GROMACS .gro file of C-alpha atoms in nm:
model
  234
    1UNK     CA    1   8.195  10.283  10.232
    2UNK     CA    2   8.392  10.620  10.294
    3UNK     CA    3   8.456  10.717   9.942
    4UNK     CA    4   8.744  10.953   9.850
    5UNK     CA    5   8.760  10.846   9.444
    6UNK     CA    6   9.097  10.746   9.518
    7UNK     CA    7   9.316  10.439   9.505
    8UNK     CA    8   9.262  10.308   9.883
    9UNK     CA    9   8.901  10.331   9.869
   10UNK     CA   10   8.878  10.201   9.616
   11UNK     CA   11   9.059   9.834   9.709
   12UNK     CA   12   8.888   9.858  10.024
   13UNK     CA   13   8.561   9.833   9.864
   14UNK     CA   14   8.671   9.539   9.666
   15UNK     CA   15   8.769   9.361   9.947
   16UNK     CA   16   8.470   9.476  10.141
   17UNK     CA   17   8.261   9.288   9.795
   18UNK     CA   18   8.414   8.995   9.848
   19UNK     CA   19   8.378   8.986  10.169
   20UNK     CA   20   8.084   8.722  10.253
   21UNK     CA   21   8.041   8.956  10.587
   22UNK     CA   22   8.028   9.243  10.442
   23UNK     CA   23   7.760   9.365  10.225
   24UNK     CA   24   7.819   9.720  10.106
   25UNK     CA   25   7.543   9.967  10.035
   26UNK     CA   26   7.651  10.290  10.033
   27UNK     CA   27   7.931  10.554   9.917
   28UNK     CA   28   7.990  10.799  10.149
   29UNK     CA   29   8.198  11.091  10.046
   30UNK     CA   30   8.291  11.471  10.205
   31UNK     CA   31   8.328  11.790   9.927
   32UNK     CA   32   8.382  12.140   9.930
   33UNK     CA   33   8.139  12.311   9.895
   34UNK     CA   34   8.302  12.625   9.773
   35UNK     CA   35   8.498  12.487   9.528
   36UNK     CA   36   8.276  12.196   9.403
   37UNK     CA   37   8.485  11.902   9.453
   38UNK     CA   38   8.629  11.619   9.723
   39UNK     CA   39   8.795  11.758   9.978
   40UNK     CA   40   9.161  11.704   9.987
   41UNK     CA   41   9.156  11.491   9.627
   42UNK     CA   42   9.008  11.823   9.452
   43UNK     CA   43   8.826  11.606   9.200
   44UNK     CA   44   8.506  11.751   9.044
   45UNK     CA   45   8.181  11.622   9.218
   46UNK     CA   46   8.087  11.488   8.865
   47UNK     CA   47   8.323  11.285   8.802
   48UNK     CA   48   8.319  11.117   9.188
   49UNK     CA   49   7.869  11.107   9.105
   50UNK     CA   50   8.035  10.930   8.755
   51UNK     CA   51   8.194  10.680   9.009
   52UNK     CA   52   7.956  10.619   9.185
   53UNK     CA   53   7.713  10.516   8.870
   54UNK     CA   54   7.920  10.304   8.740
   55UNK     CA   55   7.987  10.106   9.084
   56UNK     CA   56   7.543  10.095   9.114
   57UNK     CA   57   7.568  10.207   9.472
   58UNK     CA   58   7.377  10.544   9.596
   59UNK     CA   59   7.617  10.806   9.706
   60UNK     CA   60   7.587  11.028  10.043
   61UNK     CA   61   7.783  11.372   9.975
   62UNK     CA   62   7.866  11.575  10.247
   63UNK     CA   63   7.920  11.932  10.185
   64UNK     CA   64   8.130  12.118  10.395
   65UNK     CA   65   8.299  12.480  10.409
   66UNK     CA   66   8.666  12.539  10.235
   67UNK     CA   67   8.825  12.511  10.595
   68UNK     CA   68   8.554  12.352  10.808
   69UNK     CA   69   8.631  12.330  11.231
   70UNK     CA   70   8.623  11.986  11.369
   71UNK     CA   71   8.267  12.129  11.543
   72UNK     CA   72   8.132  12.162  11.188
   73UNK     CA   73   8.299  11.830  11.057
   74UNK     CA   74   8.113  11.603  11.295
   75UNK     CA   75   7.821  11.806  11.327
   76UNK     CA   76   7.712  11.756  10.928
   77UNK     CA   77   7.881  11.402  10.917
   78UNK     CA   78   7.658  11.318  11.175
   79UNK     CA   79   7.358  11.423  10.996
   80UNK     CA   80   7.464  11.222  10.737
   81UNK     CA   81   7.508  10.943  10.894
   82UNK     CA   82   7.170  10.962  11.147
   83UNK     CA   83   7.052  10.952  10.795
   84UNK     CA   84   7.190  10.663  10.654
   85UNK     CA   85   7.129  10.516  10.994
   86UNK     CA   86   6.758  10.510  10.927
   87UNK     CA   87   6.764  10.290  10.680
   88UNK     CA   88   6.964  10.030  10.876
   89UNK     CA   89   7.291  10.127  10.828
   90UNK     CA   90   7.577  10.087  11.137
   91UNK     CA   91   7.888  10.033  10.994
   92UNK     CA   92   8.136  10.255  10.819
   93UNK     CA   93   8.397  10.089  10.601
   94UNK     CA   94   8.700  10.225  10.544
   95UNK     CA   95   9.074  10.214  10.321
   96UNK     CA   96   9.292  10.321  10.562
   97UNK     CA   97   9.628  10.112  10.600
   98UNK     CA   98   9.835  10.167  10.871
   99UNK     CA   99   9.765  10.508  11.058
  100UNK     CA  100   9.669  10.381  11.402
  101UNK     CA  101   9.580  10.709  11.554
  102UNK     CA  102   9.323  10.771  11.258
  103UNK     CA  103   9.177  10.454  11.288
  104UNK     CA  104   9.118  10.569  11.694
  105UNK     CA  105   8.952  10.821  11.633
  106UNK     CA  106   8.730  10.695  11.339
  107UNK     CA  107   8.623  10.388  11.573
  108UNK     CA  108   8.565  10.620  11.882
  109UNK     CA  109   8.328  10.896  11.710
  110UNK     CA  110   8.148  10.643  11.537
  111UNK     CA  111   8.065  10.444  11.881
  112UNK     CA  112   7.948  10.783  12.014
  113UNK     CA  113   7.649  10.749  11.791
  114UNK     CA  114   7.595  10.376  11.814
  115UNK     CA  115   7.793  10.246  11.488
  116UNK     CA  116   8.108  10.025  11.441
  117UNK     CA  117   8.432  10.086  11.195
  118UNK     CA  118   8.558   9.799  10.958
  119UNK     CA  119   8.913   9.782  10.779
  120UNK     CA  120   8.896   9.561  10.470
  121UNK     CA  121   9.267   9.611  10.415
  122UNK     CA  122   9.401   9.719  10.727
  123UNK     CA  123   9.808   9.610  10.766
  124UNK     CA  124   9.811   9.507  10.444
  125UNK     CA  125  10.196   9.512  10.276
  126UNK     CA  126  10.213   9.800  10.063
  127UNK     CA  127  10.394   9.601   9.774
  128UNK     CA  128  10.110   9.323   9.789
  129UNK     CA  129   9.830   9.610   9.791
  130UNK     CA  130  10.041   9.806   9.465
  131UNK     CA  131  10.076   9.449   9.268
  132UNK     CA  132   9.644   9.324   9.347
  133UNK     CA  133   9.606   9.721   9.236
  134UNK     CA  134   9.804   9.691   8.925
  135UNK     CA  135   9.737   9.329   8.804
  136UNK     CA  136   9.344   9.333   8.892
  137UNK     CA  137   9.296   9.631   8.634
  138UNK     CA  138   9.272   9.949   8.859
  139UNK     CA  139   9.337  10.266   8.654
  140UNK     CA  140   9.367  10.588   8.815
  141UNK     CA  141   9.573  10.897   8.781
  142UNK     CA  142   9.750  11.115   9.068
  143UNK     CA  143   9.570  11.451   9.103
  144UNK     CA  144   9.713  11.600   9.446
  145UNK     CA  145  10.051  11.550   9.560
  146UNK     CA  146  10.200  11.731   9.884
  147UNK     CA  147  10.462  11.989   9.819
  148UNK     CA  148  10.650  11.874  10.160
  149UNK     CA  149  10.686  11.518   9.956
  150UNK     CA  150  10.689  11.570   9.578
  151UNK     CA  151  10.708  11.831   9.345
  152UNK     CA  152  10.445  11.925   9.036
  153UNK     CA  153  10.589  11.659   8.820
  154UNK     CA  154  10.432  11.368   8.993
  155UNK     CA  155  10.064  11.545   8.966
  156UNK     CA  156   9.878  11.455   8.683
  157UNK     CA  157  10.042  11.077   8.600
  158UNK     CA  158   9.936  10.787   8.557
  159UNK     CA  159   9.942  10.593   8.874
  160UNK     CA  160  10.151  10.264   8.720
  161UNK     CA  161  10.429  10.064   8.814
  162UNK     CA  162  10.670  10.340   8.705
  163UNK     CA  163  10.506  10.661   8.928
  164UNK     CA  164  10.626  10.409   9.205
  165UNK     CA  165  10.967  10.345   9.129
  166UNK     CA  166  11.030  10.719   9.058
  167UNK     CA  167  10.943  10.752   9.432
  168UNK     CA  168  11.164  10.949   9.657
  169UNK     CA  169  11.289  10.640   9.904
  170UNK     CA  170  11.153  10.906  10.215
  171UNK     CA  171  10.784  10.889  10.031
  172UNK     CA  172  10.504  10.617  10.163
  173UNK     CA  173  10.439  10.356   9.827
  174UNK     CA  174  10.102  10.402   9.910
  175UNK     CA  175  10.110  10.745   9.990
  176UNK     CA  176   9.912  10.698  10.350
  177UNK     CA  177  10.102  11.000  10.506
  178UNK     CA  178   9.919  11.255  10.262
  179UNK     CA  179  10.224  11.262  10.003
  180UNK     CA  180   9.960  11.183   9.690
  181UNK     CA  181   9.594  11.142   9.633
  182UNK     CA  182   9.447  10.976   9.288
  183UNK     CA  183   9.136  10.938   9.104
  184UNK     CA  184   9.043  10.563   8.978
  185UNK     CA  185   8.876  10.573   8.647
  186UNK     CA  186   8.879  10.193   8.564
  187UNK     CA  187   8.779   9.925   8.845
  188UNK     CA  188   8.729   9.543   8.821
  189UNK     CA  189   8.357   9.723   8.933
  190UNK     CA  190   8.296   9.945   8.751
  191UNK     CA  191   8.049   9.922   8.435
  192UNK     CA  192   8.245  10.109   8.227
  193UNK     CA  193   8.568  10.358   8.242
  194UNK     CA  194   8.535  10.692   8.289
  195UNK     CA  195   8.686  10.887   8.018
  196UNK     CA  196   8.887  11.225   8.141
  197UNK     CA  197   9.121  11.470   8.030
  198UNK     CA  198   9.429  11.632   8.190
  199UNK     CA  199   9.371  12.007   8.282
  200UNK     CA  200   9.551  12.284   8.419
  201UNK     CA  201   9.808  12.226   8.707
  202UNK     CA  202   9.732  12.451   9.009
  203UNK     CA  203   9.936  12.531   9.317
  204UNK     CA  204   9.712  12.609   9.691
  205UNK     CA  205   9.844  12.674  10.024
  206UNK     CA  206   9.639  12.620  10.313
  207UNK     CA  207   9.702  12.777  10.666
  208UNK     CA  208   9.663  12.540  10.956
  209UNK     CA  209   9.311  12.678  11.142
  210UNK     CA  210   9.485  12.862  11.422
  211UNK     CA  211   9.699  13.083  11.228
  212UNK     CA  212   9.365  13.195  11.019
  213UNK     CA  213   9.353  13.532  11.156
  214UNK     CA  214   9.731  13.558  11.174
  215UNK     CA  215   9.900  13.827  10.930
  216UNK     CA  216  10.242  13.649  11.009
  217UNK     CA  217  10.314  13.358  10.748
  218UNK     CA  218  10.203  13.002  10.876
  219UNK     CA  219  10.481  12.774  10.965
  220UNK     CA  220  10.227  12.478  10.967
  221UNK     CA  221  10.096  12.586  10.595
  222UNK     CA  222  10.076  12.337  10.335
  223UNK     CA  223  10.151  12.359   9.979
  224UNK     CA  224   9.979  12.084   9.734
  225UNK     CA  225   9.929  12.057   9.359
  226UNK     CA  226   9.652  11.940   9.168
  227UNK     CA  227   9.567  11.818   8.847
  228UNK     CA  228   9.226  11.927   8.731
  229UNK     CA  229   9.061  11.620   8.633
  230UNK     CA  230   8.759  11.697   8.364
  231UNK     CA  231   8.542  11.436   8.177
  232UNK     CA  232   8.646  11.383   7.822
  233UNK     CA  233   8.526  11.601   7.582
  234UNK     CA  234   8.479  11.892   7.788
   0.00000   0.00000   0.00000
């Protein structure tokens, strides 16, 4: 299952559970290796291994740089899966909803090396996927959202009912066009929660890979804020 920590993954891998064809085995999840945490989400790699206890499913990490080339993305994922691969694995799951192009290019890398994509909730209506989130017990709080979409207020809630009314109409419910990433810490799943505290808000801009050795300001930069996620007590 690829693992991001977040809200989509995570109802993908409940579907894929209950799926009689599907037999998951595996997390599978990409971090930063500068920084310590999953890429994009910017949660600490404890709290995603905390995850991944409480599920009872071994987790694959794979590390890459802060701004990794698509060269160095497939070259270590890969690896990972070759890996995994040994052991009998062949299929990657995934939570992605409605982004067809993504799903292309998912399905076409991973037949270059002999394995086959699944969707367990591919198409699925955004209000039906909220509502099974909400009423089956899913807790999980927002900890990136994209500056383009929302601003800093929206980082660090509670994913409920209200975060999605307060929703600019122009913003995805499910956020699948990047405009907010979350953290579950309570899943139908899971053993036990996972206790965390709020931290600090921070604000990081990243430059698109060709304007990296520009000194001009990068039209295609993005601005996101994050909510430092840290286990209770800490």
């Amino acid at each position: 299952m690829s693992w991001s920590g977040g809200k989509d993954s995570a109802l993908g891998l409940y579907h894929a559970l209950r799926a009689p064809a599907l037999r998951p085995a595996h997390l599978l999840t990409t971090l930063n290796e500068h920084y310590g945490r999953v890429a994009m989400h910017g949660v600490r790699a404890e709290l995603l291994q905390a995850q991944a206890r409480r599920i009872g499913l071994p987790l694959t990490e794979v590390w890459l740089p802060e701004m990794p080339s698509m060269e160095i993305y497939e070259q270590r994922m890969t690896a990972a899966l070759d890996e995994l691969a040994a052991g009998g694995v062949r299929t990657s799951l995934f939570g992605d909803l409605h982004l067809a192009d993504l799903r292309q290019y998912r399905e076409q890398q991973l037949a270059r090396i002999g394995w086959q994509a699944r969707f367990p909730i591919w198409h699925k209506p955004a209000a039906e996927l909220l509502a099974e989130f909400f009423d089956l017990g899913f807790r999980a709080i927002v900890v990136c959202v994209s500056e383009q979409h929302l601003d800093q207020s929206f980082c660090g809630r509670e994913l409920d009912r209200d975060f999605i009314r307060d929703l600019p109409a122009t913003v995805d419910s499910c956020g699948e066009n990047g405009e907010y990433h979350s953290f579950v810490y309570d899943a139908p799943y899971f053993s036990q929660p996972i206790a965390v505290q709020r931290g600090e808000l921070l604000r990081r801009t990243y430059q698109s890979p060709a304007a990296a050795t520009d000194d001009e300001p990068d039209p295609l930069g993005a601005a996101f804020w994050y909510c430092d996620l840290l286990p209770a007590g800490t």
